Coordinates of N, CA and C in Angstrom, one line a residue:
X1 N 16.6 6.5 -66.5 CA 15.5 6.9 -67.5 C 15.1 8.4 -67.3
X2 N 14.7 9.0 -68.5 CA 14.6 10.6 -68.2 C 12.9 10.6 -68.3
X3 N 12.5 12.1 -67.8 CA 11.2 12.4 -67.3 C 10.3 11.4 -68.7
X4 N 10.4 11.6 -69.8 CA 10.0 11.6 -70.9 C 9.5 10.3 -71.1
X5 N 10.4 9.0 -70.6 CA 10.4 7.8 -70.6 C 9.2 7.4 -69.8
X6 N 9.5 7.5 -68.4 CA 8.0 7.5 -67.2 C 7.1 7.7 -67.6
X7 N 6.9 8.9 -68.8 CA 5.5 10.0 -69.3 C 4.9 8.9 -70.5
X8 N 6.1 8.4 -71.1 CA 5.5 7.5 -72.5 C 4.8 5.9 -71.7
X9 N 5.4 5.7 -70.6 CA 5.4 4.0 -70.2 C 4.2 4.2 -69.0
X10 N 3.7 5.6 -68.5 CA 2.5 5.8 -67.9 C 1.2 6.6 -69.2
X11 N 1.6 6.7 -70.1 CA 1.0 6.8 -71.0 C 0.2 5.4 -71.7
X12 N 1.2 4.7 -71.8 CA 0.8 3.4 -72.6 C -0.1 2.7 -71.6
X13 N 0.1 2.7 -70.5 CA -0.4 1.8 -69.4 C -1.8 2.4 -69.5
X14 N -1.8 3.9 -69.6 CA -3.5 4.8 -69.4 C -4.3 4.5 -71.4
X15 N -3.8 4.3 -72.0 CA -4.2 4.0 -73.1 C -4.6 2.3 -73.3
X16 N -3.4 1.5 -72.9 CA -3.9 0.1 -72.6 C -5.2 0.0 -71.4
X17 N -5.3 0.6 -70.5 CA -6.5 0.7 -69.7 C -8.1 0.8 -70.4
X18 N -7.9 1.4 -71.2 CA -9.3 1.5 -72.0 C -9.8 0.5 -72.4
X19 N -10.7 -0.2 -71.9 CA -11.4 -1.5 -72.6 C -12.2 -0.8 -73.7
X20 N -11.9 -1.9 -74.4 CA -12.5 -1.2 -76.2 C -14.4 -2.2 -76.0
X21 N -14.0 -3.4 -75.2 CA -14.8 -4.5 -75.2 C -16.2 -4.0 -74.2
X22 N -15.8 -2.9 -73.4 CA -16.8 -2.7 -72.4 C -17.4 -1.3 -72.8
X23 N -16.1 -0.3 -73.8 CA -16.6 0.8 -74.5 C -17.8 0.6 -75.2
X24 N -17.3 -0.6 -76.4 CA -18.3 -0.4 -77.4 C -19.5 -1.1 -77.3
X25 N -19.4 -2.1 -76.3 CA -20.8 -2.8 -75.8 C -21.8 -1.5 -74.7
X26 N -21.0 -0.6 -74.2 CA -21.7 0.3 -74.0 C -22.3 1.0 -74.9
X27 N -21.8 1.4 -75.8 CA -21.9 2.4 -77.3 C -23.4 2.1 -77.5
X28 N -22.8 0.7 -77.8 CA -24.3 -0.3 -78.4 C -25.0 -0.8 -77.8
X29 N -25.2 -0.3 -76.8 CA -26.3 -0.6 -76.0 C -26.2 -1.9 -75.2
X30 N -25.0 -2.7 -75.6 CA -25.0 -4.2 -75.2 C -25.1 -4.6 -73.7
X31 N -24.9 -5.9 -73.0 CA -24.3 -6.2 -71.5 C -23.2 -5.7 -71.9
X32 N -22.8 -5.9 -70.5 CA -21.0 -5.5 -70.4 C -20.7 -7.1 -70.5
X33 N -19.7 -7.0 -71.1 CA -19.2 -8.0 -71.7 C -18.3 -9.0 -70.7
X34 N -18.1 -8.2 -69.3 CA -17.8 -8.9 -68.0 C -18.4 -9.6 -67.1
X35 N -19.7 -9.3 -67.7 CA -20.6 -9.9 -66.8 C -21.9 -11.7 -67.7
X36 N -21.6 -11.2 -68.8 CA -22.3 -11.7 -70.2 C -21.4 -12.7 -70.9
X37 N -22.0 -13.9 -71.2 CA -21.4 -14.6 -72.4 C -20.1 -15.2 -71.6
X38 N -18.8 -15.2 -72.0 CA -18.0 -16.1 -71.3 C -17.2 -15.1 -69.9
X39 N -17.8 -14.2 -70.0 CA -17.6 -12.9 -69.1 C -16.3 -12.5 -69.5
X40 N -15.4 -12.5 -70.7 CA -14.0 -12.1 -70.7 C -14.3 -10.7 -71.7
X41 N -13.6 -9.6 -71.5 CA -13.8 -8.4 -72.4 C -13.5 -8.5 -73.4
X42 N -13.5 -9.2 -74.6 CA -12.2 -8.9 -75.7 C -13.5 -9.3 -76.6
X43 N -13.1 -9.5 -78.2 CA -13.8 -9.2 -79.9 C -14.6 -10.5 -79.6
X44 N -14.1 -11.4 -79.0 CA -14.9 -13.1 -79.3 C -16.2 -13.2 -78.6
X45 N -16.1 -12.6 -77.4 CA -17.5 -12.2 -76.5 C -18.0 -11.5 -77.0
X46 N -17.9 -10.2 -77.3 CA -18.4 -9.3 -77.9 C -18.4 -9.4 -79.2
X47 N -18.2 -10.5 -80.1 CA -19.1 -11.4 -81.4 C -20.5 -11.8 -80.6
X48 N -20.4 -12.9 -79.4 CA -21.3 -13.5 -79.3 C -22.5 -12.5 -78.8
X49 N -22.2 -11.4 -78.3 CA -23.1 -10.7 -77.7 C -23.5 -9.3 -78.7
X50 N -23.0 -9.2 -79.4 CA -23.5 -8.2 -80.6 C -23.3 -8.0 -82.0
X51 N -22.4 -9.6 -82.4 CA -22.2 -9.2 -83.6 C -21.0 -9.2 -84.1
X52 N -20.8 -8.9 -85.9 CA -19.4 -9.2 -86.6 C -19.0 -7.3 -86.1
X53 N -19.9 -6.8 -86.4 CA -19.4 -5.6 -86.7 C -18.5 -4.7 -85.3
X54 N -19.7 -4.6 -84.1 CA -19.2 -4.9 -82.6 C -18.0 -5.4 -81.8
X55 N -18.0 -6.7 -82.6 CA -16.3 -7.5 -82.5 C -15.0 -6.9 -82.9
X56 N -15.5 -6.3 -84.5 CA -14.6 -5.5 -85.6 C -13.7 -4.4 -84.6
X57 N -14.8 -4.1 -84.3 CA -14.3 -2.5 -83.6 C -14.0 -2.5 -82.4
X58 N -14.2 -3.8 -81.7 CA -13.3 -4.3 -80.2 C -11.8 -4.5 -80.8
X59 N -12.0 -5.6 -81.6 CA -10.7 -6.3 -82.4 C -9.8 -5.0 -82.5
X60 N -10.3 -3.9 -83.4 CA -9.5 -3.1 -83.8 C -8.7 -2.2 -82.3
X61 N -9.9 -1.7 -81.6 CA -9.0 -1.0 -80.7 C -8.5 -1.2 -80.0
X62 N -8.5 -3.0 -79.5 CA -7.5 -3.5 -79.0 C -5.8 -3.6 -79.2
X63 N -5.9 -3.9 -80.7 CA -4.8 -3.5 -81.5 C -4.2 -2.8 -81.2
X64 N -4.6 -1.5 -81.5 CA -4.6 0.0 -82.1 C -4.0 0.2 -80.4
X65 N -4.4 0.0 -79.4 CA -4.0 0.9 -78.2 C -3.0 -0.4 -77.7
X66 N -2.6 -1.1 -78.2 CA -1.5 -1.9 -78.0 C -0.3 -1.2 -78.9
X67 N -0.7 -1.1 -80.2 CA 0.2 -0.3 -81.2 C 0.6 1.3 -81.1
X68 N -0.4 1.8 -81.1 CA -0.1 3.2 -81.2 C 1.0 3.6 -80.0
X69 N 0.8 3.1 -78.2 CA 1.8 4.3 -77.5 C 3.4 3.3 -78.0
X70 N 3.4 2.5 -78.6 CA 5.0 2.1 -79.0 C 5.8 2.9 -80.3
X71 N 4.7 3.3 -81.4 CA 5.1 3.9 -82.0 C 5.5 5.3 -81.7
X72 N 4.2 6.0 -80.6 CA 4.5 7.1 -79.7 C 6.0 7.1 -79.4
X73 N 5.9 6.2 -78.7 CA 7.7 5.8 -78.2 C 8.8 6.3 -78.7
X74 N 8.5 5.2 -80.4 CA 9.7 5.7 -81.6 C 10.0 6.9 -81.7
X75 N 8.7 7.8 -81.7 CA 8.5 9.3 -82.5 C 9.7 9.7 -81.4
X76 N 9.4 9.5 -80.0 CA 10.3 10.1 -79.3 C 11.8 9.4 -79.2
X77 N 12.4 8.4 -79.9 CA 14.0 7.5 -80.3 C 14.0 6.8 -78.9
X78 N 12.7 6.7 -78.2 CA 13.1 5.7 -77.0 C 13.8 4.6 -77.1
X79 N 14.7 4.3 -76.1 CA 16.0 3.4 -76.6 C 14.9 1.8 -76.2
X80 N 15.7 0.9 -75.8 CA 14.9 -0.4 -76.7 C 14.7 -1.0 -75.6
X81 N 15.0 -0.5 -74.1 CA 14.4 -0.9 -72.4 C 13.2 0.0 -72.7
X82 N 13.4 1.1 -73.1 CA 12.1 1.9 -72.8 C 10.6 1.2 -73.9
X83 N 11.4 1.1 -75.3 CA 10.2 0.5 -75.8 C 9.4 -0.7 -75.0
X84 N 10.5 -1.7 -74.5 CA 10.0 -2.7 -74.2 C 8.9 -2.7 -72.9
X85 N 9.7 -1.7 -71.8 CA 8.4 -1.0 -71.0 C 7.0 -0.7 -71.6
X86 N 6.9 0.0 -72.0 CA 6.2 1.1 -72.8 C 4.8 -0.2 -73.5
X87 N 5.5 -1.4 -74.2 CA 4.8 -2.4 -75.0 C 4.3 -3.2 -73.5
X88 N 5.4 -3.4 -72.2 CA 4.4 -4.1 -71.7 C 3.3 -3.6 -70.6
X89 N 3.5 -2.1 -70.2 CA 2.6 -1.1 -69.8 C 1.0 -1.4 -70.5
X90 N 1.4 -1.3 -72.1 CA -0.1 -1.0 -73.0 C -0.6 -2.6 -72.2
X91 N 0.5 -3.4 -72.7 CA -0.4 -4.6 -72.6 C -0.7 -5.1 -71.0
X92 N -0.4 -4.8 -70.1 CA -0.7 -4.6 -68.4 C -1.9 -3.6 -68.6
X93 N -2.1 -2.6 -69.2 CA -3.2 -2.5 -68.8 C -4.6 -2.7 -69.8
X94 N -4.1 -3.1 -70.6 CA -5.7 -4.3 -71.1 C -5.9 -5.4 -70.0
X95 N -5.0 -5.9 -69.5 CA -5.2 -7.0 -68.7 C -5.5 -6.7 -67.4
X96 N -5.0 -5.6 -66.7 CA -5.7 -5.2 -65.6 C -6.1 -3.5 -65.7
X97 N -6.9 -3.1 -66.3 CA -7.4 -2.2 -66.4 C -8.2 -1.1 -65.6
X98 N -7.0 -0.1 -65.1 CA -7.0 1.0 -64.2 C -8.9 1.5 -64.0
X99 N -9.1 1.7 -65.4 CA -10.5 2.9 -65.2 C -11.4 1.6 -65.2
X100 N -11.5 -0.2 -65.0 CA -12.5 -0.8 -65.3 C -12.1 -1.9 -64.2
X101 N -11.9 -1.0 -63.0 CA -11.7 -2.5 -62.1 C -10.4 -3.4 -62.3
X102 N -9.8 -3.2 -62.9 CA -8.8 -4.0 -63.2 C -9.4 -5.3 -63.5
X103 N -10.3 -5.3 -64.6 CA -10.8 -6.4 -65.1 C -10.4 -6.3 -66.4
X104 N -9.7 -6.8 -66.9 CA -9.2 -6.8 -68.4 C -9.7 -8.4 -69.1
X105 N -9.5 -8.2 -70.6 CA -9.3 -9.3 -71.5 C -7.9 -10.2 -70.7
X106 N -7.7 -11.0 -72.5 CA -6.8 -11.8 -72.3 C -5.4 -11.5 -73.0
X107 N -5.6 -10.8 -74.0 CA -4.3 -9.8 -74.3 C -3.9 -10.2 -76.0
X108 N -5.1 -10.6 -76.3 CA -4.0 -11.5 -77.4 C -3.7 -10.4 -78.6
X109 N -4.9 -9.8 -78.8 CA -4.9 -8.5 -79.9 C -3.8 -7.3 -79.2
X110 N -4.3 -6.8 -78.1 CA -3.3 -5.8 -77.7 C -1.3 -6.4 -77.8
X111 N -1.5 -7.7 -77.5 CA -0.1 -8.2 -77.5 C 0.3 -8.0 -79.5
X112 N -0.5 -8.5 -80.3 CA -0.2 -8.3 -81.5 C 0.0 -6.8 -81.8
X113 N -0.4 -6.3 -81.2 CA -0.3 -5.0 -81.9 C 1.1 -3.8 -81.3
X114 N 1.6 -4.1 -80.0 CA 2.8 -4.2 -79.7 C 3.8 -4.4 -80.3
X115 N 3.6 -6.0 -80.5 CA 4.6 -6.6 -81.1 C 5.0 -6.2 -82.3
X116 N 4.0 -5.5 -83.2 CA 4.2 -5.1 -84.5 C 4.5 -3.8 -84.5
X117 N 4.6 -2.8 -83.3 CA 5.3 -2.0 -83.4 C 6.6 -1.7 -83.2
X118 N 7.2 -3.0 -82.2 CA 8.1 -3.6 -81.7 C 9.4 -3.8 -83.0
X119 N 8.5 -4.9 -83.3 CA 9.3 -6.0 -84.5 C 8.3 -6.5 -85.3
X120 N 8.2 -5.6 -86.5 CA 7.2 -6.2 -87.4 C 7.3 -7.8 -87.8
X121 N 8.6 -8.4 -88.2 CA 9.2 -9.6 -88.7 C 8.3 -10.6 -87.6
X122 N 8.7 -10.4 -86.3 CA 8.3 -11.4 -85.3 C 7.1 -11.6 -85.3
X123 N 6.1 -10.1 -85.3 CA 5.0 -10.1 -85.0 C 4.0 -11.0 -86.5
X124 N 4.5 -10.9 -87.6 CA 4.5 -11.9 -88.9 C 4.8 -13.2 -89.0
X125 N 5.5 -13.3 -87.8 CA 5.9 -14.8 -87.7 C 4.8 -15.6 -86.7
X126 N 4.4 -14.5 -85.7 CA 3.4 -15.3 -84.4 C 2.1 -15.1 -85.3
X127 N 1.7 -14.6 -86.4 CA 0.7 -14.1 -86.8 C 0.3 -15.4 -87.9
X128 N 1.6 -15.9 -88.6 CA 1.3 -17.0 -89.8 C 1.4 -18.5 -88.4
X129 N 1.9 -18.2 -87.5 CA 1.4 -19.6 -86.7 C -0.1 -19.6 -86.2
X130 N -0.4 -18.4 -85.8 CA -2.1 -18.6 -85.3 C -2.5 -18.7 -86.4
X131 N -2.5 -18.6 -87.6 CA -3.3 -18.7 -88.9 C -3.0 -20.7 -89.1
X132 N -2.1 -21.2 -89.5 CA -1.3 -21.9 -89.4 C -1.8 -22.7 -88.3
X133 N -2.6 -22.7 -87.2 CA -2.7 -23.9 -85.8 C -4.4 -23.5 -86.0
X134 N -4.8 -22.3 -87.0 CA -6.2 -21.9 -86.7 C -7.2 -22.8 -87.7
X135 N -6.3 -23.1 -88.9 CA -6.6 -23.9 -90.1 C -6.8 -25.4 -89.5
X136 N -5.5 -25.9 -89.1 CA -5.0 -27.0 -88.9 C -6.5 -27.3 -87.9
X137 N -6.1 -26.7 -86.4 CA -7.0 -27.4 -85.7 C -8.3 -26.7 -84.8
X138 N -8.3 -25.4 -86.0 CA -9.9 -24.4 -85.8 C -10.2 -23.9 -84.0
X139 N -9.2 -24.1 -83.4 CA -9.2 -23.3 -82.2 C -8.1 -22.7 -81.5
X140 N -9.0 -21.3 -81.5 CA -8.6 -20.0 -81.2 C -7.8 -19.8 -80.2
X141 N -8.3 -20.0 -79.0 CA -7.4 -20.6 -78.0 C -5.8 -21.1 -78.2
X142 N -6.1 -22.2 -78.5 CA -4.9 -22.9 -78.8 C -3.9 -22.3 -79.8
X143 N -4.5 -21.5 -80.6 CA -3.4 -20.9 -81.7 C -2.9 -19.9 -81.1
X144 N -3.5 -19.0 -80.0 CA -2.9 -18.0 -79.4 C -2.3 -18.5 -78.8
X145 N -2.1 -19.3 -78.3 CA -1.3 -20.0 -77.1 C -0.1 -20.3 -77.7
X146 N -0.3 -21.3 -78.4 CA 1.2 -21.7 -79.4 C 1.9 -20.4 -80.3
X147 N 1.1 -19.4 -80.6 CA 1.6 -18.0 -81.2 C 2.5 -17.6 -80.3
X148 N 2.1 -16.9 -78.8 CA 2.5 -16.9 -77.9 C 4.0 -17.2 -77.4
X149 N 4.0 -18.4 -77.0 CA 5.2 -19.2 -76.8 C 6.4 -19.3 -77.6
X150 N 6.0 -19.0 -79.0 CA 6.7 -19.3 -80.4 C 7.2 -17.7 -80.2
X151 N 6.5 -16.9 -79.6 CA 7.2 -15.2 -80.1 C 8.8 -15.3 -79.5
X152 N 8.9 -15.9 -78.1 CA 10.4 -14.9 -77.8 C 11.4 -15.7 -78.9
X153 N 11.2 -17.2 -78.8 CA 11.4 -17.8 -79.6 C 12.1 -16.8 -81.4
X154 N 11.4 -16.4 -81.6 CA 11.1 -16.1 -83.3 C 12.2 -14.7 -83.1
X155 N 11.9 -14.4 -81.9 CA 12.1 -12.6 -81.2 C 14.1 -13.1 -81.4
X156 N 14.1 -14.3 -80.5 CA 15.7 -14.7 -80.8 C 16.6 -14.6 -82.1
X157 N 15.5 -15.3 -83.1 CA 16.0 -15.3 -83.9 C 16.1 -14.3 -85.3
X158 N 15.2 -13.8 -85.3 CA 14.4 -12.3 -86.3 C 15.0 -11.2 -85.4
X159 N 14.9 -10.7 -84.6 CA 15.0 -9.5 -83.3 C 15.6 -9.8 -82.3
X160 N 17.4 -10.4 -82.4 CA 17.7 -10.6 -80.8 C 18.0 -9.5 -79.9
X161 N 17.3 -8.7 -79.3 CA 17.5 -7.9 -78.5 C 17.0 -8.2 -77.4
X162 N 18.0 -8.4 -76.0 CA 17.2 -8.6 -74.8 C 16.0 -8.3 -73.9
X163 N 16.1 -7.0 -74.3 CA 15.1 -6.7 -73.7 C 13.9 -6.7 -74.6
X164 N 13.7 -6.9 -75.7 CA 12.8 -7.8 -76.6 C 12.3 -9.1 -76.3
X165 N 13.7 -9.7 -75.9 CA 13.1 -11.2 -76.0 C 12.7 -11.5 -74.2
X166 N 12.6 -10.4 -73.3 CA 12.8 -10.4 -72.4 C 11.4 -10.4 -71.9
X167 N 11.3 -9.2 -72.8 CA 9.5 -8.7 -72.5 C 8.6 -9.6 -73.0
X168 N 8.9 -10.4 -74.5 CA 7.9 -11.6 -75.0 C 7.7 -12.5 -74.5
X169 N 8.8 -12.6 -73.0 CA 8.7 -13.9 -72.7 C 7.5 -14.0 -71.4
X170 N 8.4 -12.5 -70.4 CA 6.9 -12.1 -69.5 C 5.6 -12.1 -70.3
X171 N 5.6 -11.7 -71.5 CA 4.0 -11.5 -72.0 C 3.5 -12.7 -72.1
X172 N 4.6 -13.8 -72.8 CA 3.9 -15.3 -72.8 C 3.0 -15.7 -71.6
X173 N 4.0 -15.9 -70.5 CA 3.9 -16.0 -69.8 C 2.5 -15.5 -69.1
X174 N 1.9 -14.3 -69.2 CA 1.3 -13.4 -68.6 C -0.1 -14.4 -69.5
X175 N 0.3 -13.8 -70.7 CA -1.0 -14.6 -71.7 C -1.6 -15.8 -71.5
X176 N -0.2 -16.8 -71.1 CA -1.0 -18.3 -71.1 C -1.6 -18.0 -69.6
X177 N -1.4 -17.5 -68.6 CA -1.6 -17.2 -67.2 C -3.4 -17.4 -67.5
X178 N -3.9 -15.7 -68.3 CA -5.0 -15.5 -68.3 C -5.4 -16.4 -69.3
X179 N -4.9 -17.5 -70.4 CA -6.2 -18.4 -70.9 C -5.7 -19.6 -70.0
X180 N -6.0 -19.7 -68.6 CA -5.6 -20.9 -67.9 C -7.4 -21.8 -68.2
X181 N -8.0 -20.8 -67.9 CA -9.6 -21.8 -68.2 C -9.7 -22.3 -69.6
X182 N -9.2 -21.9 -70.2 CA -9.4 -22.5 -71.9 C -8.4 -23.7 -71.9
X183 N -6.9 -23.2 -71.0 CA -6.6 -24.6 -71.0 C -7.0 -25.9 -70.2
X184 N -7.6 -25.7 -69.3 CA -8.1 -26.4 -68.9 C -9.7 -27.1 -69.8
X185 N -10.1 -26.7 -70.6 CA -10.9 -26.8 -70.9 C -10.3 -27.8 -72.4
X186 N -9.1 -27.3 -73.0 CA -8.2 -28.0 -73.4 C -7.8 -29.4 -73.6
X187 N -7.4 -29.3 -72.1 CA -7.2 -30.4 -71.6 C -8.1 -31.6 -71.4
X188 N -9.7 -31.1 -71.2 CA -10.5 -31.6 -70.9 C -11.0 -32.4 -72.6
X189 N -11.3 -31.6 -73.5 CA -11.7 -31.9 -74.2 C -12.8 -31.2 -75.1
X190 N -13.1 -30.0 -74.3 CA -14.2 -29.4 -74.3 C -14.0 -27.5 -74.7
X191 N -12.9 -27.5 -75.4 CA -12.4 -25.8 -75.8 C -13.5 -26.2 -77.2
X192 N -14.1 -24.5 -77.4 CA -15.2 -24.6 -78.6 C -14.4 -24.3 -79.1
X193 N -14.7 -24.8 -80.6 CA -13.9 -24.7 -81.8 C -14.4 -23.1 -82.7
X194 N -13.7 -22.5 -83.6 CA -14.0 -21.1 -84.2 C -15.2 -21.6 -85.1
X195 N -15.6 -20.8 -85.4 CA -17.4 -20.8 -85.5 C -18.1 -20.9 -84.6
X196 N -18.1 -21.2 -83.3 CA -19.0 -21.4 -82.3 C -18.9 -20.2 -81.1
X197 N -17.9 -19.1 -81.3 CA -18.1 -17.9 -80.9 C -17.5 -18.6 -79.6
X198 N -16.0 -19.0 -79.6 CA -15.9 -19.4 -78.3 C -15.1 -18.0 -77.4
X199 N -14.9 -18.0 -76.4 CA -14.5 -16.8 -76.0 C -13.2 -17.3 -75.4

């Protein structure tokens, strides 16, 4: 790997680091969103604790700094090990986040927005299943979860490139890791359903 690769994949890592969830509950005067509500950083907490608009703009730059350092990437023709670094840097550091304690979210937004810089097709496919399990059975949780699992899957068959389907699979993996309390709560019987601001 040449200097350039290191600089994009420690790039993404310092851009995925930015909690958008604990930025803009600062902005707005809110708790910190780690400590408040279901204490996790991401749009669903930061619904319950300030609102559609507050969430909007967690949601988005969660996305957004999952997406942006992979397209970075492109600009530079990073070959398709380096993208796949590069996508799971951003998304490593939403989840353990350098400048915030390494207290991160759960990844689900930053992981979409990767992915769609990745492989648009796949990231369309994990996107009409969470819509698709969100209808069916109105929780959030669970549709990222099954989104999730279905990516390397979809990645096989839309985008087979190894180290594509290589990295979707650590991210599964990594994702269902951090919603282990939801699954257990799952399991239980007791995951809030969407409208109820579950986090």
């Amino acid at each position: 790997m040449a200097a350039v690769d290191y600089a994009l994949i420690a790039l993404a890592y310092a851009l995925g680091s930015v909690s958008t969830a604990i930025v803009v509950c600062r902005l707005a005067g809110l708790p910190d969103p780690r400590t408040e509500g279901s204490k996790n950083p991401g749009a669903t907490n930061v619904l319950r604790l300030g609102g559609k608009k507050a969430a909007a703009a967690t949601l988005a730059g969660d996305f957004l700094k999952g997406l942006l350092p992979v397209l970075i990437a492109r600009l530079f023709a990073a070959d398709p090990v380096t993208l796949a670094l590069v996508a799971m840097a951003a998304f490593l550091g939403h989840l353990y986040p350098v400048f915030f304690g390494f207290r991160g979210g759960k990844g689900v937004a930053t992981a979409f927005g990767v992915l769609l810089g990745l492989a648009w097709p796949v990231a369309l496919a994990a996107l009409a299943t969470w819509l698709v399990m969100a209808k069916v059975f109105r929780i959030s949780s669970l549709s990222a979860l099954t989104a999730a699992a279905l990516a390397p899957v979809y990645a096989l068959w839309l985008a087979p490139q190894p180290a594509l389907v290589g990295m979707l699979t650590t991210m599964a993996v990594l994702l269902i890791w951090r919603h282990r309390s939801n699954i257990r709560n799952l399991l239980a019987g007791k995951e809030n359903h969407i409208g109820n601001n579950d986090g």
